[in-house]
Short mmCIF file of C-alpha atoms and ligand atoms in Angstrom, two decimals:
data_model
loop_
_atom_site.label_atom_id
_atom_site.label_comp_id
_atom_site.label_asym_id
_atom_site.label_seq_id
_atom_site.Cartn_x
_atom_site.Cartn_y
_atom_site.Cartn_z
CA MET F 53 -2.73 -23.66 -40.84
CA ASP F 54 -1.14 -27.06 -40.54
CA ILE F 55 -0.23 -28.66 -36.64
CA SER F 56 3.59 -29.04 -37.86
CA ARG F 57 3.79 -25.61 -38.97
CA PHE F 58 2.07 -24.29 -35.59
CA ASN F 59 4.38 -26.72 -33.36
CA ALA F 60 6.70 -24.76 -35.12
CA LEU F 61 5.62 -21.09 -34.99
CA ASP F 62 7.22 -18.98 -32.17
CA SER F 63 4.91 -17.57 -29.24
CA ASN F 64 3.85 -14.53 -30.47
CA ASP F 65 2.77 -16.18 -33.75
CA ALA F 66 1.10 -19.07 -32.20
CA ALA F 67 -0.99 -16.90 -29.57
CA ALA F 68 -2.18 -14.75 -32.88
CA VAL F 69 -3.63 -17.87 -34.46
CA LEU F 70 -5.35 -18.77 -30.98
CA ARG F 71 -6.60 -15.41 -30.10
CA PRO F 72 -9.70 -14.50 -32.09
CA CYS F 73 -10.57 -18.03 -31.24
CA ALA F 74 -11.20 -16.51 -27.84
CA ASP F 75 -9.18 -14.09 -26.33
CA ILE F 76 -8.32 -15.38 -23.00
CA ASP F 77 -4.61 -15.28 -21.68
CA ARG F 78 -4.86 -18.34 -19.69
CA TRP F 79 -6.47 -20.32 -22.21
CA VAL F 80 -3.90 -19.26 -24.80
CA GLU F 81 -0.80 -20.05 -22.75
CA ALA F 82 -2.14 -23.64 -21.61
CA ILE F 83 -2.22 -24.73 -25.83
CA LEU F 84 1.07 -22.97 -26.03
CA ASP F 85 2.31 -24.64 -23.42
CA ALA F 86 1.30 -27.91 -23.93
CA ARG F 87 3.00 -27.97 -27.96
CA PRO F 88 4.06 -30.14 -29.33
CA PHE F 89 1.23 -31.53 -30.74
CA ALA F 90 1.05 -34.83 -32.18
CA SER F 91 -2.52 -34.18 -34.23
CA VAL F 92 -5.39 -31.66 -34.63
CA ASP F 93 -7.14 -34.24 -32.16
CA GLY F 94 -4.42 -33.44 -29.48
CA LEU F 95 -4.76 -29.71 -29.98
CA LEU F 96 -8.28 -29.79 -30.15
CA ALA F 97 -8.20 -32.02 -27.15
CA CYS F 98 -6.31 -29.69 -25.10
CA ALA F 99 -8.10 -26.41 -25.77
CA GLN F 100 -11.43 -28.51 -24.83
CA ALA F 101 -10.13 -29.27 -21.29
CA ALA F 102 -8.35 -25.55 -20.98
CA ALA F 103 -11.99 -24.27 -21.55
CA ASN F 104 -13.33 -25.79 -18.91
CA PRO F 105 -14.40 -24.14 -16.90
CA PHE F 106 -14.06 -20.62 -18.65
CA THR F 107 -13.85 -18.39 -15.19
CA GLU F 108 -16.50 -15.43 -14.77
CA ALA F 109 -13.85 -13.23 -15.17
CA GLU F 110 -12.95 -15.00 -18.51
CA ILE F 111 -15.95 -15.16 -19.90
CA ASP F 112 -16.54 -10.85 -19.15
CA ALA F 113 -13.28 -10.03 -21.11
CA ALA F 114 -13.64 -12.34 -24.10
CA LEU F 115 -17.27 -10.98 -24.54
CA ALA F 116 -16.30 -8.05 -25.38
CA HIS F 117 -14.83 -9.46 -28.39
CA HIS F 118 -18.53 -10.55 -29.21
CA PRO F 119 -21.19 -8.65 -31.38
CA ARG F 120 -24.67 -8.50 -29.93
CA ILE F 121 -26.69 -11.24 -32.22
CA GLY F 122 -28.15 -9.54 -35.12
CA GLU F 123 -25.34 -6.62 -35.51
CA ARG F 124 -22.83 -7.44 -37.74
CA ALA F 125 -19.27 -7.55 -36.71
CA VAL F 126 -17.35 -4.22 -38.59
CA GLY F 127 -13.68 -4.38 -39.28
CA SER F 128 -10.98 -6.43 -41.14
CA SER F 129 -9.80 -8.32 -38.19
CA ASP F 130 -9.89 -11.86 -38.37
CA GLU F 131 -12.57 -11.82 -35.41
CA ALA F 132 -14.50 -10.10 -37.05
CA ALA F 133 -14.84 -11.87 -40.48
CA LEU F 134 -15.28 -15.33 -37.90
CA SER F 135 -18.54 -13.69 -36.53
CA ARG F 136 -19.77 -12.58 -39.46
CA GLY F 137 -19.70 -16.04 -40.87
CA GLU F 138 -21.27 -17.24 -38.11
CA GLN F 139 -23.72 -14.69 -38.32
CA SER F 140 -24.59 -15.25 -41.61
CA GLY F 141 -27.62 -18.22 -41.39
CA LEU F 142 -29.34 -15.35 -39.26
CA ASP F 143 -32.36 -13.75 -41.64
CA LEU F 144 -32.80 -10.76 -40.46
CA ASP F 145 -36.16 -9.56 -41.69
CA GLU F 146 -37.73 -6.40 -39.63
CA GLN F 147 -39.57 -8.49 -37.57
CA ILE F 148 -36.84 -10.50 -36.07
CA ALA F 149 -34.41 -7.66 -36.38
CA ALA F 150 -36.55 -6.10 -33.87
CA ALA F 151 -37.30 -9.17 -32.05
CA LEU F 152 -33.54 -9.78 -31.51
CA GLU F 153 -32.90 -6.23 -30.33
CA SER F 154 -35.42 -6.29 -27.73
CA GLY F 155 -34.56 -9.47 -26.05
CA ASN F 156 -30.76 -8.39 -26.39
CA ARG F 157 -31.79 -5.42 -24.37
CA ALA F 158 -34.04 -7.51 -22.21
CA TYR F 159 -30.89 -9.64 -21.54
CA GLU F 160 -28.32 -7.18 -21.31
CA GLU F 161 -30.79 -5.18 -17.86
CA ARG F 162 -31.03 -8.96 -16.39
CA PHE F 163 -28.20 -9.97 -16.45
CA ALA F 164 -25.20 -7.22 -17.44
CA ARG F 165 -23.64 -8.72 -19.94
CA VAL F 166 -24.11 -9.23 -23.65
CA PHE F 167 -26.29 -12.36 -24.85
CA LEU F 168 -24.34 -14.92 -25.88
CA ILE F 169 -24.71 -18.24 -28.89
CA ARG F 170 -22.76 -20.31 -31.20
CA ALA F 171 -24.24 -18.72 -34.11
CA ALA F 172 -23.35 -21.32 -36.68
CA GLY F 173 -25.67 -23.75 -37.99
CA ARG F 174 -28.59 -21.87 -36.44
CA GLY F 175 -31.20 -20.00 -37.77
CA SER F 176 -33.00 -16.56 -36.07
CA GLU F 177 -35.70 -18.36 -34.82
CA GLU F 178 -33.90 -20.79 -32.91
CA ILE F 179 -31.71 -18.34 -31.62
CA LEU F 180 -34.77 -16.12 -30.49
CA ALA F 181 -36.78 -18.76 -29.00
CA GLU F 182 -33.18 -19.52 -27.11
CA LEU F 183 -33.01 -16.26 -25.85
CA ARG F 184 -36.23 -16.02 -24.62
CA ARG F 185 -35.76 -19.13 -23.00
CA ARG F 186 -32.48 -18.17 -21.61
CA LEU F 187 -33.91 -15.08 -19.98
CA GLY F 188 -35.78 -17.43 -17.45
CA ASN F 189 -32.58 -18.58 -16.23
CA ASP F 190 -31.09 -17.74 -12.65
CA PRO F 191 -27.76 -16.06 -13.04
CA ALA F 192 -25.49 -18.72 -11.98
CA SER F 193 -27.10 -21.44 -14.54
CA GLU F 194 -26.78 -18.49 -17.10
CA LEU F 195 -23.37 -17.81 -16.31
CA ALA F 196 -21.92 -21.44 -16.91
CA GLU F 197 -24.54 -21.57 -20.61
CA VAL F 198 -22.65 -18.46 -21.70
CA GLY F 199 -19.46 -20.17 -20.54
CA LYS F 200 -20.38 -23.48 -22.71
CA GLN F 201 -21.24 -21.08 -25.70
CA LEU F 202 -18.37 -19.43 -25.94
CA ARG F 203 -16.28 -23.32 -25.54
CA ALA F 204 -18.51 -24.24 -28.33
CA ILE F 205 -17.56 -20.84 -30.20
CA ALA F 206 -13.95 -21.20 -29.50
CA LEU F 207 -13.62 -24.86 -30.79
CA LEU F 208 -15.52 -24.49 -33.98
CA ARG F 209 -13.45 -21.59 -34.76
CA LEU F 210 -10.03 -23.46 -33.71
CA ALA F 211 -11.39 -26.42 -35.50
CA ALA F 212 -11.97 -24.26 -39.07
CA VAL F 213 -8.32 -22.87 -38.50
CA PHE F 214 -6.94 -26.42 -38.65
CA ASN F 215 -9.53 -27.13 -41.49
CA ARG F 216 -11.41 -29.44 -39.24
CA VAL F 217 -15.47 -29.55 -39.05
CA PRO F 218 -15.95 -30.68 -35.69
CA ALA F 219 -19.34 -32.80 -34.84
CA ARG F 220 -21.76 -30.66 -32.89
C1 LIG V 433 -21.86 -14.61 -31.70
C2 LIG V 433 -20.62 -14.08 -32.82
O1 LIG V 433 -20.79 -13.19 -33.30
N1 LIG V 433 -20.39 -15.81 -33.05
C3 LIG V 433 -21.25 -16.62 -32.65
O2 LIG V 433 -21.37 -17.55 -32.84
N2 LIG V 433 -21.84 -15.39 -31.86
N3 LIG V 433 -22.30 -13.23 -31.13
C4 LIG V 433 -23.12 -13.48 -30.07
N4 LIG V 433 -23.75 -12.73 -29.42
O3 LIG V 433 -23.14 -14.73 -29.47
#
């Protein structure tokens, strides 16, 4: 996608570009309302500002779209394809798959939501270590952590849509 084309799209089509990055109405509308953008950097800055912070309700709504770590997204939606790409660095041998599965279960019991992490560029060992570390967080700091991860995923996806490779 190129920025002048994005500026010219009608609202529905422009929203359809944004929703696979984070399906959060307020975030999508904030970006649509700020058009036209002079540059991709301007768009990314706006997207970052509107994502900071996401509310708890927004986080919970968006999490419904993220498969568990270690579970390949099924289907042909843009979102599923993005998720498969992000999780492609995971080496899911039997032992790691089992460890992720029990870690996901423990996390969901403790925090009542899916464990979320920006998976792109990360391997299974790093993700597993983060999962175990975050199990020790208190609920408020963990909520802030989830918001941060959701923001990172949304911004990476958006940058990819506009052919940017952002710094991590
Ligand atoms: C994911 C996902 O699908 N992509 C990503 O970066 N993280 N899922 C997750 N539960 O963290």
